[in-house]
XYZ file of C-alpha atoms in Angstrom:
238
model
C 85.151 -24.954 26.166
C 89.008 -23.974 25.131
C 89.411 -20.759 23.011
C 92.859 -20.823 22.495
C 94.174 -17.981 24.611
C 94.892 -17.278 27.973
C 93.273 -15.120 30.831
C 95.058 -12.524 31.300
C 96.508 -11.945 35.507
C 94.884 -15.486 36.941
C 98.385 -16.987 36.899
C 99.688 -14.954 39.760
C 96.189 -14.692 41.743
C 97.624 -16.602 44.568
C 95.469 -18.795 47.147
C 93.415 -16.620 48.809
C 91.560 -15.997 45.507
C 88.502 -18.257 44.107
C 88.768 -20.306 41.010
C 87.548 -18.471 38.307
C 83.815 -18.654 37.653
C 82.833 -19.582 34.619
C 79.206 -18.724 32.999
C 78.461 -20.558 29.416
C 75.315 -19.082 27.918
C 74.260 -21.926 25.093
C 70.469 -21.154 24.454
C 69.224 -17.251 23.385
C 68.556 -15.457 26.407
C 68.100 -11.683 26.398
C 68.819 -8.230 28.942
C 71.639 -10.808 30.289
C 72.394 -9.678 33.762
C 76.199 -11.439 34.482
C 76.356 -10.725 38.760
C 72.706 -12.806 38.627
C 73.455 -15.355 37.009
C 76.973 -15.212 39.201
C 75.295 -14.911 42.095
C 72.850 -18.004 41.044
C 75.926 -19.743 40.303
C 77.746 -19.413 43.473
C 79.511 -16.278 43.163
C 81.780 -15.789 45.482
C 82.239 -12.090 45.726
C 83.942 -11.071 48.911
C 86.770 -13.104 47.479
C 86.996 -11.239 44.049
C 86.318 -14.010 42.038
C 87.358 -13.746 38.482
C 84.242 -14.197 36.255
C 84.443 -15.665 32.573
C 81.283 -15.723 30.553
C 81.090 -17.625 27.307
C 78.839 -16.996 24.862
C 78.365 -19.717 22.258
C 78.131 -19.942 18.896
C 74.639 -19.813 16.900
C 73.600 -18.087 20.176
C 72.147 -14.547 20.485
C 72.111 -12.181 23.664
C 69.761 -9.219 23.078
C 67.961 -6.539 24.104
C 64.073 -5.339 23.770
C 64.161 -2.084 26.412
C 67.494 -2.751 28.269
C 71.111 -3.384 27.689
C 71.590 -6.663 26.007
C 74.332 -7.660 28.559
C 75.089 -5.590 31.503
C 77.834 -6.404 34.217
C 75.424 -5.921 37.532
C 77.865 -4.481 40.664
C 80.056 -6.973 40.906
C 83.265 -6.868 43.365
C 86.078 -4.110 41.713
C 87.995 -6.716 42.638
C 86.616 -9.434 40.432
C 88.539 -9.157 36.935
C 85.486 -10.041 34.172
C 86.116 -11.694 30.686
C 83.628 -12.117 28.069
C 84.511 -13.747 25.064
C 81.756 -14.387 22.434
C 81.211 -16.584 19.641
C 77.631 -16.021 19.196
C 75.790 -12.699 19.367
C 75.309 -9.734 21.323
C 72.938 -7.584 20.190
C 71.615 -3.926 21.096
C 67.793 -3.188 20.671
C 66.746 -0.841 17.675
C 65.619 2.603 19.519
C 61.856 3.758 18.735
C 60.947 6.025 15.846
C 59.718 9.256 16.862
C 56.239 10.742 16.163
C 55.083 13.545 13.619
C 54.542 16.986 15.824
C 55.896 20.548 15.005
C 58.517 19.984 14.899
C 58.823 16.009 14.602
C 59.833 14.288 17.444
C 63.505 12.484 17.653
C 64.303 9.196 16.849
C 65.492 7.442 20.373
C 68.505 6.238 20.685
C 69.437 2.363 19.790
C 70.405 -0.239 23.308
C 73.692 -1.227 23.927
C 75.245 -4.270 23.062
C 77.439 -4.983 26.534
C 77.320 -2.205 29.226
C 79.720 -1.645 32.636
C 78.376 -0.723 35.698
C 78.623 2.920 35.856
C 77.569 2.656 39.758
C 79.431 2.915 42.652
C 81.782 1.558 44.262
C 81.988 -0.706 41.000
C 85.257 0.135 39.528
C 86.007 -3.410 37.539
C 88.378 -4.094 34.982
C 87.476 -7.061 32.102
C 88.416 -8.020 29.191
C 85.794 -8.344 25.863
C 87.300 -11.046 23.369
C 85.211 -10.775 19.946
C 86.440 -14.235 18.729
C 85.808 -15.207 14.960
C 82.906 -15.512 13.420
C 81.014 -13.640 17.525
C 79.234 -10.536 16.970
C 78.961 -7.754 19.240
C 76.743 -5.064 17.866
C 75.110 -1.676 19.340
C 71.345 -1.413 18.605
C 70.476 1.293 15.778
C 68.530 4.728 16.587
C 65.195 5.059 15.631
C 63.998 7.468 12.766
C 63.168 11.389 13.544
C 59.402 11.540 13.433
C 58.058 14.134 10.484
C 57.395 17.348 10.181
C 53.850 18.344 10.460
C 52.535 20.592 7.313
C 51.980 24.078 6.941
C 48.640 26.077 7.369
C 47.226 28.717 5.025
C 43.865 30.121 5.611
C 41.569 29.006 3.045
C 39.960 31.256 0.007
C 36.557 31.664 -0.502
C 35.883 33.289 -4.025
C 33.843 36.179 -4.781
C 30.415 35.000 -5.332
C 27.623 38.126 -6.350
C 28.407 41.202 -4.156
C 29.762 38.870 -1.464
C 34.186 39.421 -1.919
C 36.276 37.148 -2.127
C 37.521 36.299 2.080
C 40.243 33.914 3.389
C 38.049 32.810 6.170
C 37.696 29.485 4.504
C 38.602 25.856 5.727
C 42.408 25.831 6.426
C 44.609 24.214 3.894
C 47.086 21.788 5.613
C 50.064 20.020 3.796
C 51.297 16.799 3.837
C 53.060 15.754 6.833
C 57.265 14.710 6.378
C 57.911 11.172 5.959
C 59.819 9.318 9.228
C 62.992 8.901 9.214
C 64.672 5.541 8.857
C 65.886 3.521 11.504
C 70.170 2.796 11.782
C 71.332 -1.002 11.446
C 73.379 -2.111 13.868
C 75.811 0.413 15.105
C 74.065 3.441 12.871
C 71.834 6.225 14.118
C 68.510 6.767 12.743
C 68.135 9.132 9.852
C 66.355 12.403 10.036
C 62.264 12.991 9.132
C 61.856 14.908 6.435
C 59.764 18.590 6.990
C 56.080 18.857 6.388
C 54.660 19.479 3.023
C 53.682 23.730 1.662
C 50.533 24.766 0.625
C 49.420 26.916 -2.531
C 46.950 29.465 -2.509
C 46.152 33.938 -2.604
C 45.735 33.755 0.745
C 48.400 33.913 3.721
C 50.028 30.951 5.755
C 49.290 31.192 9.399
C 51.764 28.248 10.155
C 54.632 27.037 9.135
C 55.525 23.700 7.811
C 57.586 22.052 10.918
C 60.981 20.416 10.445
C 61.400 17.005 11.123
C 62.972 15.145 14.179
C 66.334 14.009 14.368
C 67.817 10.466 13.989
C 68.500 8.939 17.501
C 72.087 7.492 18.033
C 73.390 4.261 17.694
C 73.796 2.010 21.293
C 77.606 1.365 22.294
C 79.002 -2.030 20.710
C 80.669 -1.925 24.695
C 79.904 1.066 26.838
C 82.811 0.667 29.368
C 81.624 3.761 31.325
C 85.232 4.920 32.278
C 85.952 1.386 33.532
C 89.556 0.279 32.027
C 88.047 -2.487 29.642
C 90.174 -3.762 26.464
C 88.197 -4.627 23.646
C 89.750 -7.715 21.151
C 87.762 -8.065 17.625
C 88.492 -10.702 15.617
C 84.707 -10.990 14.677
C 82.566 -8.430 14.059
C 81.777 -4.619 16.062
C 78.913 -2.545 15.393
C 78.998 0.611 17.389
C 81.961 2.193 19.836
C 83.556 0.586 22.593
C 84.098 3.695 24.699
């Protein structure tokens, strides 16, 4: 597979260095781990073999509950490029729940994530060739607001007066927010519904929850990581 550029640094590796390794994912595969698959393929680490992982066209990398793509721990030494054709795609985060107040929105999966851990401190290159994709997942809607609460009337009825020891009267609970698209956080729930009525309101209608946030298009984690789009980004790359 030729993409028409070259990797950056492997010209003046010099002999004591591996090859480069190169990964090819050409089927949909999700929560992609790339020191794995190295390691599967023959990784050789102590060496600080460069890695190269192609992702091909018409072919999707995604999350459901993890990071779509995530580096693993390999060697700071090993210099990392990922250039996509295909997809990369961040999970949508979950919705949150009606309460009081509504309950936030969590917040969308990222699309390609560096090893934050230690003493992982690699360098790579992300090349979002034309027509590849690379796109954090959206947050999830703020749950609603539950409604207010006013004590309920009971009218007068012969010498009895009229009380507000009736059934409560409850209003409607907030709609949930919407979910972001790629790269978008989640929109806010809306507040619970008021009541009418003589008598007083002994709770009040609860805001809604917050949108979550969008997942990172690339979430380099402080790592030195330079980002080429010629495609398509959804989300940050920070």
């Amino acid at each position: 597979m030729s993409f028409g550029y070259n990797i950056l640094g492997f010209g003046s590796l010099g002999g004591s260095r591996a090859s480069p390794l190169t990964l090819n994912i050409t089927s949909n595969t999700s929560e992609y781990n790339i020191l794995s698959a190295a390691n599967a393929a023959g990784y050789d680490a102590p060496s600080g073999q460069p890695i190269i992982v192609n992702v091909a066209s018409g072919v999707t990398v995604s999350g459901s509950s993890s990071y779509a793509m995530r580096t693993g721990a390999i060697n700071a030494a090993s210099p990392l490029t990922i250039n996509v054709t295909g997809s990369i795609d961040g999970y949508t985060g979950a919705n949150g729940s009606a309460g009081r107040p509504g309950t936030n929105g969590s917040a969308g999966g990222d699309a390609i994530y560096w090893e934050s851990s230690t003493p992982y401190t690699g360098t790579g290159i992300v090349n979002i060739l034309s027509g590849g994709k690379v796109r954090g997942g959206g947050g999830g809607g703020g749950g609603g607001g539950l409604g207010q609460v006013r004590d309920g009337y009971v009218p007068a009825v012969g010498k009895d007066p009229a009380t507000c020891d009736g059934p409560d009267i409850t209003g409607s609970t907030g709609s949930t927010g919407s979910a972001g698209g790629f790269g978008a956080a989640g929109s806010s729930g809306s507040s619970g519904g008021s009541t009418t009525g003589p008598c007083s309101v002994v709770t009040a209608a609860a805001s809604g929850g917050s949108g979550g946030a969008a997942g990172f298009a690339v979430r380099k984690n402080s790592r030195t990581v330079t980002v080429n789009n010629s495609g398509t980004m959804n989300g940050s790359a920070g």
